[in-house]
Tab-separated table of C-alpha atoms in Angstrom:
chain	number	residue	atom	x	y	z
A	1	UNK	CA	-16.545	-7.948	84.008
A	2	UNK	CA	-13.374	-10.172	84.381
A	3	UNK	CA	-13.467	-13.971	82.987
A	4	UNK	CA	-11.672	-16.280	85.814
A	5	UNK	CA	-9.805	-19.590	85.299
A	6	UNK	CA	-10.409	-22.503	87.561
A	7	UNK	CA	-8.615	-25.997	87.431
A	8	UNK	CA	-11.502	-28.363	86.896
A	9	UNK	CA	-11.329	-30.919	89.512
A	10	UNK	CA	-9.396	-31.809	92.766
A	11	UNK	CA	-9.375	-34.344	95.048
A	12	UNK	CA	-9.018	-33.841	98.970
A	13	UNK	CA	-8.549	-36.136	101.364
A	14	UNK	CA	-11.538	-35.494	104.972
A	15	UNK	CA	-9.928	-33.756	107.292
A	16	UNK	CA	-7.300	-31.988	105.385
A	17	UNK	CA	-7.354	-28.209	104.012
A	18	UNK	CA	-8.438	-27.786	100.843
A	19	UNK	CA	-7.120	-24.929	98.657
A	20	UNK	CA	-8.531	-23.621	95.733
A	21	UNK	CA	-6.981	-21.468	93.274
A	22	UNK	CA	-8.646	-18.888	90.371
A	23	UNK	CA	-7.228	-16.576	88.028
A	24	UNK	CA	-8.626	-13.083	87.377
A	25	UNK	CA	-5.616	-11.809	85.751
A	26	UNK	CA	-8.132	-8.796	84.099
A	27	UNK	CA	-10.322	-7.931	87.479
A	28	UNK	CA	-10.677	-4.019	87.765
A	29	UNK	CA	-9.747	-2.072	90.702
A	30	UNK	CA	-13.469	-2.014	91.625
A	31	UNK	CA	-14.634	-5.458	91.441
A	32	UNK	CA	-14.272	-8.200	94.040
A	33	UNK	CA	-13.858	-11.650	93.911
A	34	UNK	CA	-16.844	-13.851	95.145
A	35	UNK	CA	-16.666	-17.762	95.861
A	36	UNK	CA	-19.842	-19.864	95.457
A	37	UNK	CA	-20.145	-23.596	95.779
A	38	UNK	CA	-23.201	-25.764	94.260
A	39	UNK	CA	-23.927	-29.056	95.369
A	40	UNK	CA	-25.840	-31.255	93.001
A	41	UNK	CA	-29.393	-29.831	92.109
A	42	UNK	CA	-28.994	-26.618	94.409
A	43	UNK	CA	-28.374	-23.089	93.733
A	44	UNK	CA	-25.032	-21.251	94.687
A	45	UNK	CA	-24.599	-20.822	97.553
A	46	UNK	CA	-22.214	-17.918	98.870
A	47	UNK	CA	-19.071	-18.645	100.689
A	48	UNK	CA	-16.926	-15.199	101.005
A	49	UNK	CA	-15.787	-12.557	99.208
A	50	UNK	CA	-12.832	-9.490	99.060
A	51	UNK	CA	-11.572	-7.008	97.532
A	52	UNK	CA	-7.746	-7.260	98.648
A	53	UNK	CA	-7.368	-7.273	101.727
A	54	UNK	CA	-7.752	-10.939	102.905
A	55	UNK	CA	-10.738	-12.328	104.077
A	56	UNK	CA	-11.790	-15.597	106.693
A	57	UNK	CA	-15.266	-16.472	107.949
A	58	UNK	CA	-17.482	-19.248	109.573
A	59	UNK	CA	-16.766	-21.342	105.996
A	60	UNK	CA	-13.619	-20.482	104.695
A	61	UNK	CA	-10.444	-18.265	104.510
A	62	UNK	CA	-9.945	-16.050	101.013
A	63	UNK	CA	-6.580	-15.114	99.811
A	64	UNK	CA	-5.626	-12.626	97.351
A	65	UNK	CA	-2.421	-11.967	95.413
A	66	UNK	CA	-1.147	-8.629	96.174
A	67	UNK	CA	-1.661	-7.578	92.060
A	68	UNK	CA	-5.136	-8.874	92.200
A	69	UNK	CA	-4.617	-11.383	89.607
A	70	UNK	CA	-5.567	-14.375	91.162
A	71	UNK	CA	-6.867	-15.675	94.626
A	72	UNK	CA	-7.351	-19.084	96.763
A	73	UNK	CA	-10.124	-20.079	98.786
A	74	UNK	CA	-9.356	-22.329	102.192
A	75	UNK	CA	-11.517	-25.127	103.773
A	76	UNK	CA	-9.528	-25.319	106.373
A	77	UNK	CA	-10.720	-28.757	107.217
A	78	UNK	CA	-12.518	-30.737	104.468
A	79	UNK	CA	-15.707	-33.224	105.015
A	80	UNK	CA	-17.065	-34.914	103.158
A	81	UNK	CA	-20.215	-33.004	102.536
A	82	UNK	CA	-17.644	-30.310	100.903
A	83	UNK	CA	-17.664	-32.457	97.651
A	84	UNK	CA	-19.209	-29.527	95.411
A	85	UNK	CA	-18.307	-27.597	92.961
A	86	UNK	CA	-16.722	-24.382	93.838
A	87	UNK	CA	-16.836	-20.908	91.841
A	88	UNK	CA	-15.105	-18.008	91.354
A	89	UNK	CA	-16.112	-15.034	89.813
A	90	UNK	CA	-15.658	-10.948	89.829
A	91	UNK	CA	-17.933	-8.072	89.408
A	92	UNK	CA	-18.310	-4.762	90.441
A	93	UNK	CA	-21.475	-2.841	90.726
A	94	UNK	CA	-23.514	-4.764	88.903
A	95	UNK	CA	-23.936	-8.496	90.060
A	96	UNK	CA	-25.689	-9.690	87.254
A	97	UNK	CA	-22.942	-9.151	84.810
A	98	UNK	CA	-20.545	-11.904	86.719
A	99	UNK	CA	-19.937	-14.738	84.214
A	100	UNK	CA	-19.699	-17.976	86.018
A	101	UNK	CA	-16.873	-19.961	84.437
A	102	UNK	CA	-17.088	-24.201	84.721
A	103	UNK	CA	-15.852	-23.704	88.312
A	104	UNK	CA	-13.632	-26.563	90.360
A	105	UNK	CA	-15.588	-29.555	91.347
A	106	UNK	CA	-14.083	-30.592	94.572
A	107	UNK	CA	-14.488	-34.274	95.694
A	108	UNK	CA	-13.377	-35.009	99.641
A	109	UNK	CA	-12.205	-38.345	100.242
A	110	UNK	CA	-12.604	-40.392	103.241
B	1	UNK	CA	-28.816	-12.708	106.452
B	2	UNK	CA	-30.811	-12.530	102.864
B	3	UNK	CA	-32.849	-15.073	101.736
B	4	UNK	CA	-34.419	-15.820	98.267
B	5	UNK	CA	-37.286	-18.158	98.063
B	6	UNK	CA	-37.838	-19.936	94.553
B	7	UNK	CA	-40.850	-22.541	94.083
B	8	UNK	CA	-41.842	-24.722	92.761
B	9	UNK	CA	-38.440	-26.632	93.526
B	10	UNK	CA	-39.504	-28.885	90.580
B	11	UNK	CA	-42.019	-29.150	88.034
B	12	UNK	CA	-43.436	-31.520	85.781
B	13	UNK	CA	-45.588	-30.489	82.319
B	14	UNK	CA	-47.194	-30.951	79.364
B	15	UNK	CA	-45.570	-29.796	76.132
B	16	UNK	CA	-47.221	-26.847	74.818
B	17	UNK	CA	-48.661	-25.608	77.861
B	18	UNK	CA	-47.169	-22.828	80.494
B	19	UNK	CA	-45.182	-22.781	84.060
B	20	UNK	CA	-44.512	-19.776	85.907
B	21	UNK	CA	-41.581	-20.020	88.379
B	22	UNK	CA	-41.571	-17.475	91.468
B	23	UNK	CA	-38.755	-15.856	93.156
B	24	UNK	CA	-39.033	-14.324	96.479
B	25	UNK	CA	-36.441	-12.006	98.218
B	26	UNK	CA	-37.512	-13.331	101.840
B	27	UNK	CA	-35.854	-10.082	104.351
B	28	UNK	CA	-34.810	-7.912	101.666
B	29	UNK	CA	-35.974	-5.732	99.172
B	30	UNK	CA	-34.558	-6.758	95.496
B	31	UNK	CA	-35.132	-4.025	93.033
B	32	UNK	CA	-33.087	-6.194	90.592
B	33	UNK	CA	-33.356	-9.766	90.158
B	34	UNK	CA	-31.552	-12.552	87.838
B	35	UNK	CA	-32.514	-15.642	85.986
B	36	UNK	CA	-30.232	-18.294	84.735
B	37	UNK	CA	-30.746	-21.550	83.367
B	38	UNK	CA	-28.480	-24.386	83.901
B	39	UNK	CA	-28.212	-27.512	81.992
B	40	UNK	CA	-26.619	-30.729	82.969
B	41	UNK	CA	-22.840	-30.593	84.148
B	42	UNK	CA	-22.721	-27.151	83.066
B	43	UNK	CA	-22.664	-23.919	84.321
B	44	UNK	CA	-24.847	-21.124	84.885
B	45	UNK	CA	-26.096	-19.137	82.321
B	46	UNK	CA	-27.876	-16.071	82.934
B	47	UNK	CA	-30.766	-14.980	80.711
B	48	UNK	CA	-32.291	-11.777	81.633
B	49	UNK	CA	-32.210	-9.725	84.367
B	50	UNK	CA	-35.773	-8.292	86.173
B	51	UNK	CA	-36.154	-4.913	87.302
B	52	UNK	CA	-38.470	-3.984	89.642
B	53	UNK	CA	-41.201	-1.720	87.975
B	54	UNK	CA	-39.464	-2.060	84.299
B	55	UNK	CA	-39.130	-4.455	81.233
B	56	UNK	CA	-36.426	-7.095	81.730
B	57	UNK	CA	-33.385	-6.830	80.126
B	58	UNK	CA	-32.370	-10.346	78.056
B	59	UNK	CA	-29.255	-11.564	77.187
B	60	UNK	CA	-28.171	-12.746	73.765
B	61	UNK	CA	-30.024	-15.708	72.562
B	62	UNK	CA	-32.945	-15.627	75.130
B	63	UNK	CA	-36.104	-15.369	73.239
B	64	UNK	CA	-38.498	-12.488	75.296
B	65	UNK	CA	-41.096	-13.833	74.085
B	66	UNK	CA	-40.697	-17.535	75.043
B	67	UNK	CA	-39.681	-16.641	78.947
B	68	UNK	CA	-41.638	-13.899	80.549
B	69	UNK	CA	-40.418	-11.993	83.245
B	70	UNK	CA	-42.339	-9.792	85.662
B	71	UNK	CA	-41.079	-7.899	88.570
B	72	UNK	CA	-43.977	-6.446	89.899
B	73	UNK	CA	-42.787	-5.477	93.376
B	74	UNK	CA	-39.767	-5.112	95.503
B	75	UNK	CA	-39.656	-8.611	96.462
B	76	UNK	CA	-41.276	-10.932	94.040
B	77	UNK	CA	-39.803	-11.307	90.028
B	78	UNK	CA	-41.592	-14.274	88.065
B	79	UNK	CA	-39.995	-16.198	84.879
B	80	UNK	CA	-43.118	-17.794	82.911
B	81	UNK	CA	-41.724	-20.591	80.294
B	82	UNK	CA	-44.254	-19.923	77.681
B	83	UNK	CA	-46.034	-23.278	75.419
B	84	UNK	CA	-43.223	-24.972	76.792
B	85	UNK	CA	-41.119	-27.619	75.050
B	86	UNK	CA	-38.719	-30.747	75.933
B	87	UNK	CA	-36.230	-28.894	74.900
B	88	UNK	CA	-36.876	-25.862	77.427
B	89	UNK	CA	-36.443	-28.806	80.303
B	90	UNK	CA	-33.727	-27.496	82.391
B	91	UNK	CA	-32.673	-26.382	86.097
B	92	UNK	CA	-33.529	-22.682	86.498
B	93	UNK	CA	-32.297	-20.456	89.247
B	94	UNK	CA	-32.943	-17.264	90.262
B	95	UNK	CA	-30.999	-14.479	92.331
B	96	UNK	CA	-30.725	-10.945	94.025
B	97	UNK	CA	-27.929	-9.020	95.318
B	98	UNK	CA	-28.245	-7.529	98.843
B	99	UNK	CA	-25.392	-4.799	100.512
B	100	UNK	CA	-23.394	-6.755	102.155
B	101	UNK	CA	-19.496	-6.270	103.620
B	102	UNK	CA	-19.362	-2.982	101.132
B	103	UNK	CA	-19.930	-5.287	98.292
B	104	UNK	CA	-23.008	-6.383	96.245
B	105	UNK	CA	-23.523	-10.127	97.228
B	106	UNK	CA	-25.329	-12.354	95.264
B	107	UNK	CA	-27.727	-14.719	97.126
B	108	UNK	CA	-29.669	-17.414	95.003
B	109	UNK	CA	-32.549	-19.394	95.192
B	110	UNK	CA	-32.698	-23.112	95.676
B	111	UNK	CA	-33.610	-23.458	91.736
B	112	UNK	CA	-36.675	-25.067	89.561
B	113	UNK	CA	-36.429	-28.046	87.670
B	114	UNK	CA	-38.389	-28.134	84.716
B	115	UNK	CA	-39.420	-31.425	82.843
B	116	UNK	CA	-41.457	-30.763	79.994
B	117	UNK	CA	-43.123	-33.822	78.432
């Protein structure tokens, strides 16, 4: 399964979008890209994912490159209690083969 | 939507003796399962994966014998941290993957946190 690359912090000021960016430059034509987001001493939780077509929900909005090779997750409108950190990862059939990388901890600022 | 159930949320032991950590799929059936461990500002690592009816499969480095897994029906897998040590102390997670949008999504459980004395 693809490795992804994911700046290691950012800062966001409340109330502003924050935007997230990975790199999957190797993802096959068959996997997707997921987005998780832990908050201290909780398990992943699931945000959104796509395959290439892009993606919005309740959460957050998912964009990805036409060539696949990377991808940026939106919180359209940070709080505070989006201070997390935030992971990307790829797999295909089998879920358990997705490598989580050291993801992007996200801090929102008042 | 799918639900995993993990408990005990935290635990506290003696070294040398044994914890068993439970993982629930609450609404869905999991025929596969996954354990990670995760220490201290640092990622996830996964360690085995539990299938349903079948011997787990470990990864690299993750001694069988030390962390038993059992998957003994669609919706329960169980890690047991075997004569436990302070150095097995850690934050372990489980998850399952459930159908979801066309894709397989991963849903996890709240996670264990082991403190071995």
């Amino acid at each position: 399964d693809a490795k992804t690359t994911q700046p290691p912090s950012m800062d966001c000021a409340e109330g502003r979008a924050a935007n997230l960016p990975c790199n999957h430059s190797t993802i096959s034509g068959n996997e997707y890209v997921y987005w998780y987001r832990q908050i201290h001493s909780q398990g992943p939780q699931y945000i959104i994912h796509g395959l290439k077509n892009n993606e919005t929900n309740e959460m957050a909005s998912l964009i990805i490159t036409e060539d696949r090779k990377s991808s940026t997750l939106i919180l359209p409108h940070a709080t505070l209690r989006d201070t997390a950190v935030y992971y990307c990862i790829v797999f295909g059939t089998n879920a358990g083969k997705s490598t989580f990388g050291d993801g992007t901890t996200l801090t929102v600022k008042p | 939507g799918a639900v995993v159930s993990q408990h005990p949320s935290w635990v506290i032991c003696k070294s040398g003796t044994s914890v068993k950590i439970e993982c629930r799929s609450l609404d869905f059936q999991a025929t596969t399962m996954f354990w990670y461990r995760q220490f201290p500002k640092q990622s996830l690592m996964l360690m085995a994966t539990s299938n349903e009816g079948s011997k787990a499969t470990y990864e690299q480095g993750v001694e069988k014998d030390k962390f038993l897994i059992n998957h003994a029906s669609l919706t329960l897998s169980t890690l047991t941290v075997t004569s436990a040590h302070p150095e097995d102390s850690s934050f372990y997670i489980c998850s399952a993957s459930y159908r979801g949008s066309g894709a397989n999504v991963l849903t996890f459980g709240a996670g264990s946190r082991l403190t071995v004395l």
